[in-house]
CSV table of C-alpha atoms in Angstrom, one decimal:
chain,number,residue,atom,x,y,z
A,1,MET,CA,89.3,71.6,90.6
A,2,SER,CA,86.5,70.4,92.4
A,3,GLY,CA,82.5,69.1,92.0
A,4,ASP,CA,80.1,71.8,94.0
A,5,GLY,CA,77.7,70.2,95.8
A,6,PRO,CA,75.7,67.0,96.7
A,7,LYS,CA,73.0,66.0,93.4
A,8,SER,CA,70.5,64.0,92.2
A,9,GLY,CA,69.9,62.9,89.5
A,10,ASP,CA,68.1,65.4,87.6
A,11,ASP,CA,70.6,68.0,89.9
A,12,PRO,CA,73.0,70.8,87.3
A,13,ALA,CA,76.4,69.2,86.7
A,14,VAL,CA,78.8,71.0,88.3
A,15,THR,CA,82.7,70.9,87.9
A,16,ARG,CA,85.0,73.9,89.1
A,17,VAL,CA,88.2,74.6,88.3
A,18,GLU,CA,90.4,77.3,90.3
A,19,VAL,CA,92.5,79.1,87.7
A,20,PRO,CA,96.1,81.6,89.2
A,21,VAL,CA,95.4,84.5,86.9
A,22,ASP,CA,96.2,88.6,87.7
A,23,THR,CA,93.2,89.7,89.8
A,24,ARG,CA,93.1,91.3,92.6
A,25,ALA,CA,90.2,89.2,93.9
A,26,PRO,CA,91.3,87.5,97.2
A,27,GLY,CA,93.3,84.6,96.9
A,28,GLU,CA,94.5,85.1,93.2
A,29,THR,CA,92.1,82.9,91.4
A,30,THR,CA,88.7,83.1,88.9
A,31,ASN,CA,86.8,80.3,89.0
A,32,ALA,CA,86.2,78.4,85.9
A,33,TYR,CA,82.9,76.2,85.9
A,34,LEU,CA,82.2,73.0,83.7
A,35,LEU,CA,78.1,73.7,84.3
A,36,ASP,CA,75.8,71.2,82.5
A,37,GLY,CA,77.3,71.3,79.1
A,38,LEU,CA,78.6,74.9,79.2
A,39,LEU,CA,82.1,76.1,79.9
A,40,VAL,CA,82.0,79.3,82.0
A,41,ASP,CA,85.1,82.1,83.1
A,42,PRO,CA,88.0,80.2,81.8
A,43,ALA,CA,90.7,82.6,82.9
A,44,ALA,CA,93.4,80.9,81.9
A,45,ARG,CA,94.7,77.1,80.0
A,46,THR,CA,95.7,75.3,83.2
A,47,ASP,CA,96.1,71.4,83.8
A,48,ALA,CA,93.3,70.6,86.0
A,49,LEU,CA,91.1,72.5,83.7
A,50,ASP,CA,92.4,70.8,80.7
A,51,ALA,CA,91.7,67.6,82.4
A,52,ALA,CA,87.7,68.9,83.9
A,53,PHE,CA,87.5,68.6,79.7
A,54,ALA,CA,89.0,65.2,79.4
A,55,GLU,CA,86.7,63.5,81.9
A,56,ARG,CA,84.1,65.9,80.7
A,57,GLY,CA,84.7,64.1,77.0
A,58,SER,CA,85.7,60.9,78.1
A,59,ALA,CA,83.2,57.2,76.9
A,60,ASP,CA,82.6,56.4,80.9
A,61,ALA,CA,82.0,60.4,81.4
A,62,THR,CA,78.4,60.8,84.0
A,63,ALA,CA,78.6,64.7,83.1
A,64,PRO,CA,77.8,66.5,79.9
A,65,SER,CA,81.0,67.4,77.7
A,66,VAL,CA,81.0,70.4,76.8
A,67,GLU,CA,79.0,71.8,73.8
A,68,ALA,CA,79.4,76.4,74.2
A,69,ILE,CA,82.1,78.8,76.2
A,70,ALA,CA,80.7,81.9,77.8
A,71,VAL,CA,82.2,84.3,79.9
A,72,THR,CA,80.0,85.9,82.5
A,73,HIS,CA,81.7,89.3,81.5
A,74,ALA,CA,84.7,90.5,79.8
A,75,HIS,CA,86.5,91.4,82.0
A,76,PRO,CA,90.4,90.1,81.6
A,77,ASP,CA,90.7,88.4,85.3
A,78,HIS,CA,87.4,85.7,83.1
A,79,VAL,CA,88.4,85.3,79.7
A,80,GLY,CA,91.8,84.7,79.5
A,81,ALA,CA,91.4,81.5,77.6
A,82,VAL,CA,88.4,81.7,75.9
A,83,GLY,CA,89.9,81.3,73.0
A,84,GLU,CA,92.6,78.5,73.1
A,85,TYR,CA,89.7,76.3,74.7
A,86,ALA,CA,87.6,77.5,71.5
A,87,ALA,CA,90.5,75.8,69.2
A,88,LEU,CA,90.9,73.0,71.0
A,89,THR,CA,87.1,72.1,70.6
A,90,ASP,CA,84.4,72.5,68.0
A,91,ALA,CA,82.7,74.3,71.2
A,92,THR,CA,80.3,76.8,70.3
A,93,VAL,CA,81.5,80.6,71.5
A,94,VAL,CA,78.3,82.7,71.9
A,95,ALA,CA,78.7,86.4,73.9
A,96,ARG,CA,76.0,88.4,75.7
A,97,GLU,CA,73.8,89.9,72.6
A,98,GLY,CA,75.1,93.5,71.7
A,99,HIS,CA,78.0,93.3,73.2
A,100,ALA,CA,79.6,90.8,71.0
A,101,ASP,CA,82.3,93.6,69.7
A,102,ARG,CA,83.2,93.7,73.3
A,103,PHE,CA,83.3,90.5,73.8
A,104,ALA,CA,86.1,89.5,70.8
A,105,ALA,CA,88.5,92.9,71.8
A,106,ALA,CA,89.0,91.3,75.3
A,107,ALA,CA,88.8,87.2,74.6
A,108,GLY,CA,90.8,88.3,71.2
A,109,VAL,CA,88.3,85.5,69.6
A,110,ASP,CA,85.0,86.3,67.3
A,111,PRO,CA,81.8,84.8,69.1
A,112,ASP,CA,79.8,81.9,67.1
A,113,GLU,CA,76.6,83.4,68.2
A,114,THR,CA,75.5,86.2,70.6
A,115,VAL,CA,72.5,85.0,73.3
A,116,ALA,CA,69.8,87.4,75.4
A,117,PRO,CA,68.5,87.6,79.2
A,118,GLY,CA,66.2,84.4,79.1
A,119,GLU,CA,67.7,82.4,76.5
A,120,THR,CA,69.4,79.1,77.0
A,121,VAL,CA,73.3,79.0,75.7
A,122,ALA,CA,73.6,76.8,72.4
A,123,ASP,CA,72.4,73.2,72.8
A,124,THR,CA,72.8,73.3,76.7
A,125,GLY,CA,70.2,74.1,78.9
A,126,VAL,CA,71.5,76.7,80.5
A,127,ARG,CA,70.1,79.6,80.8
A,128,VAL,CA,71.0,84.0,80.6
A,129,VAL,CA,70.4,86.0,83.1
A,130,ASP,CA,71.0,89.9,82.9
A,131,ALA,CA,72.9,90.7,85.9
A,132,PRO,CA,74.1,93.9,85.1
A,133,GLY,CA,76.0,96.2,87.6
A,134,HIS,CA,79.9,95.6,88.2
A,135,ALA,CA,80.1,95.5,84.3
A,136,PRO,CA,78.1,96.4,81.7
A,137,ASP,CA,77.8,93.7,79.6
A,138,HIS,CA,77.6,90.5,82.8
A,139,VAL,CA,75.0,88.2,83.4
A,140,ALA,CA,74.7,84.8,85.1
A,141,PHE,CA,74.3,81.1,84.4
A,142,ALA,CA,71.3,79.0,85.6
A,143,ALA,CA,70.5,75.4,85.7
A,144,GLY,CA,68.0,73.7,87.2
A,145,ASP,CA,64.8,74.8,88.3
A,146,PRO,CA,63.9,76.8,91.1
A,147,THR,CA,60.5,76.0,91.4
A,148,GLY,CA,61.6,72.4,91.2
A,149,GLU,CA,62.6,69.7,93.1
A,150,ALA,CA,66.2,69.3,91.6
A,151,ARG,CA,68.9,72.0,93.2
A,152,SER,CA,68.9,75.2,91.1
A,153,VAL,CA,72.3,76.9,90.3
A,154,LEU,CA,73.3,80.1,89.0
A,155,CYS,CA,77.1,81.1,87.9
A,156,CYS,CA,77.1,84.6,89.4
A,157,GLY,CA,80.2,86.0,88.0
A,158,ASP,CA,81.7,88.9,90.2
A,159,LEU,CA,77.6,89.7,91.3
A,160,ALA,CA,78.2,87.9,94.3
A,161,VAL,CA,81.0,87.0,96.9
A,162,ALA,CA,81.0,84.3,100.0
A,163,GLU,CA,82.7,87.0,101.7
A,164,GLY,CA,83.7,91.0,101.1
A,165,SER,CA,82.1,92.6,98.7
A,166,VAL,CA,82.3,93.0,94.9
A,167,ALA,CA,84.4,96.1,93.4
A,168,VAL,CA,81.4,98.6,91.8
A,169,ALA,CA,83.7,101.0,90.0
A,170,ALA,CA,83.2,103.5,87.7
A,171,PRO,CA,82.8,104.1,85.1
A,172,GLU,CA,81.9,100.6,84.3
A,173,GLY,CA,80.0,99.9,87.3
A,174,ASP,CA,76.0,101.1,87.7
A,175,LEU,CA,75.9,100.1,91.6
A,176,SER,CA,71.9,101.4,90.4
A,177,ALA,CA,72.0,98.1,88.5
A,178,TYR,CA,74.4,96.3,90.9
A,179,LEU,CA,71.4,96.4,93.3
A,180,GLU,CA,68.6,95.2,90.7
A,181,SER,CA,70.5,92.3,90.0
A,182,LEU,CA,71.3,91.0,93.7
A,183,GLU,CA,67.4,92.0,94.4
A,184,ARG,CA,66.6,89.8,91.1
A,185,VAL,CA,68.6,86.6,92.0
A,186,ARG,CA,68.1,87.3,95.7
A,187,ASP,CA,64.1,86.8,95.0
A,188,ALA,CA,64.8,84.0,92.4
A,189,GLY,CA,65.0,81.2,95.0
A,190,TYR,CA,68.1,80.0,93.9
A,191,ASP,CA,69.6,77.0,96.0
A,192,ARG,CA,72.9,77.5,95.5
A,193,LEU,CA,75.6,80.5,93.6
A,194,LEU,CA,78.2,79.6,91.7
A,195,PRO,CA,80.9,83.1,92.8
A,196,GLY,CA,83.7,84.1,90.2
A,197,HIS,CA,85.6,84.4,93.2
A,198,GLY,CA,85.9,82.2,96.3
A,199,PRO,CA,83.5,78.8,97.1
A,200,ALA,CA,80.2,78.1,96.8
A,201,ILE,CA,77.0,80.0,98.2
A,202,ASP,CA,74.3,78.0,99.6
A,203,ASP,CA,72.1,81.1,101.7
A,204,PRO,CA,71.7,83.5,98.5
A,205,GLU,CA,69.0,85.4,99.9
A,206,ALA,CA,71.4,86.1,103.0
A,207,THR,CA,74.3,86.7,100.9
A,208,CYS,CA,72.7,88.9,98.3
A,209,ASP,CA,70.9,90.6,101.4
A,210,ARG,CA,74.5,91.1,103.1
A,211,LEU,CA,75.9,92.7,99.8
A,212,ILE,CA,72.8,95.4,99.4
A,213,ASP,CA,73.3,96.1,103.1
A,214,HIS,CA,76.9,97.1,102.4
A,215,ARG,CA,76.4,99.3,99.5
A,216,LEU,CA,73.4,100.8,101.0
A,217,ALA,CA,75.9,101.6,103.8
A,218,ARG,CA,78.7,103.2,102.1
A,219,GLU,CA,76.2,105.5,100.4
A,220,ARG,CA,75.3,106.2,104.1
A,221,ASP,CA,79.0,107.4,104.5
A,222,VAL,CA,79.5,108.6,101.1
A,223,ILE,CA,76.0,111.1,101.5
A,224,ALA,CA,77.5,111.7,105.5
A,225,ALA,CA,80.7,113.2,103.7
A,226,ILE,CA,79.5,115.0,101.4
A,227,ASP,CA,77.3,116.9,103.7
A,228,GLY,CA,80.3,117.1,106.0
A,229,GLY,CA,81.8,119.2,103.5
A,230,ALA,CA,83.5,117.7,101.3
A,231,ALA,CA,84.1,119.3,98.3
A,232,ASP,CA,85.7,116.6,95.9
A,233,LEU,CA,86.2,112.7,96.0
A,234,ASP,CA,89.2,112.7,97.2
A,235,ALA,CA,87.5,114.3,100.2
A,236,VAL,CA,84.6,111.9,100.0
A,237,VAL,CA,87.1,109.0,99.4
A,238,ASP,CA,88.7,110.4,103.1
A,239,GLY,CA,85.5,111.2,104.6
A,240,ALA,CA,83.6,107.6,103.8
A,241,TYR,CA,86.7,105.2,104.4
A,242,GLU,CA,87.8,105.0,107.8
A,243,LYS,CA,90.6,102.0,107.2
A,244,ASP,CA,93.9,102.4,105.2
A,245,LEU,CA,93.2,102.4,101.8
A,246,SER,CA,97.2,101.6,100.5
A,247,GLY,CA,97.7,100.0,97.7
A,248,VAL,CA,93.8,100.0,97.1
A,249,ARG,CA,93.1,104.1,97.3
A,250,ASP,CA,92.2,103.9,93.2
A,251,LEU,CA,89.4,100.9,94.0
A,252,ALA,CA,87.8,103.3,96.7
A,253,LEU,CA,87.9,106.7,94.6
A,254,ALA,CA,86.2,104.7,91.7
A,255,THR,CA,83.3,102.8,93.8
A,256,VAL,CA,83.2,106.4,95.2
A,257,ALA,CA,82.6,107.5,91.7
A,258,ALA,CA,80.0,105.0,90.8
A,259,HIS,CA,78.0,106.4,94.2
A,260,VAL,CA,78.1,109.5,93.1
A,261,GLU,CA,77.2,108.7,90.0
A,262,LYS,CA,73.9,106.9,91.1
A,263,LEU,CA,73.5,109.8,94.0
A,264,VAL,CA,73.8,112.3,91.1
A,265,SER,CA,71.4,110.9,88.6
A,266,GLU,CA,69.0,110.6,91.7
A,267,GLY,CA,69.0,114.0,91.9
A,268,ARG,CA,70.4,113.1,95.8
A,269,VAL,CA,73.4,115.2,95.9
A,270,GLY,CA,73.5,118.3,93.4
A,271,GLU,CA,74.5,118.6,89.6
A,272,ALA,CA,78.1,120.5,90.0
A,273,TRP,CA,79.1,116.6,91.4
A,274,ARG,CA,78.9,115.3,88.0
A,275,ALA,CA,81.5,117.9,86.7
A,276,ARG,CA,83.7,116.5,89.6
A,277,LEU,CA,82.6,113.0,87.6
A,278,ALA,CA,83.5,114.1,84.3
A,279,ASP,CA,87.1,115.6,85.9
A,280,ARG,CA,88.4,112.5,87.2
A,281,GLU,CA,86.8,111.0,83.7
A,282,PHE,CA,84.3,109.4,85.8
A,283,GLU,CA,81.7,110.2,83.6
């Protein structure tokens, strides 16, 4: 359990708790955050997260108690303990507007209310930021003012990571939306990003640029494979990746499918690829 970075009296109150969980992310943990009065992404119930909760509710706490619970997106490695922490507290359970059913199916609990990008979460001052791409319901949570003197932070879920890259995998992943989300966050001027996996990101602009460049480089590899004669998704994977894919080939295939889907929608590869995506249940 740790606080994430220096803060002045007006800076957001942030506590990060690394939660062991069944995930393919490096480290096999998901970061749960206490961001001002919001609990974000409680992947599982742990003693460390219980302690962070209790500290926020103590009489001498310097940070606000938890008023609401929300997730950046409803993937299994982000929602596992929403129901447990909701039952332990009177916190308001909040889901993204338009995705309440998806949230309930994943978390096992109905949200008390929904919130749209641009709105604040329940009675907290935390704002919802639209960040689809990794998942269709993906949002981020912002605290502080990017244009003010206080440090601003964005709890960004699986939008960004300090090292490596984020999976954007068909059929849920939308590469066009993901790139737009990265550009929007890059240009917003946040001081720090708090990712769903791994350490905090102190250079948001450079990290977003790195992730954009990575995706565009992979796109060039996919196009080169198709131009070189690849006639199905497996052949594109073989042409686009120059490394051993043992244990992750399924993820590479889904990633390539997301790239091909984007290229088809932009008219940069032929419509025949749409049928090939459908044949593999990616369309």
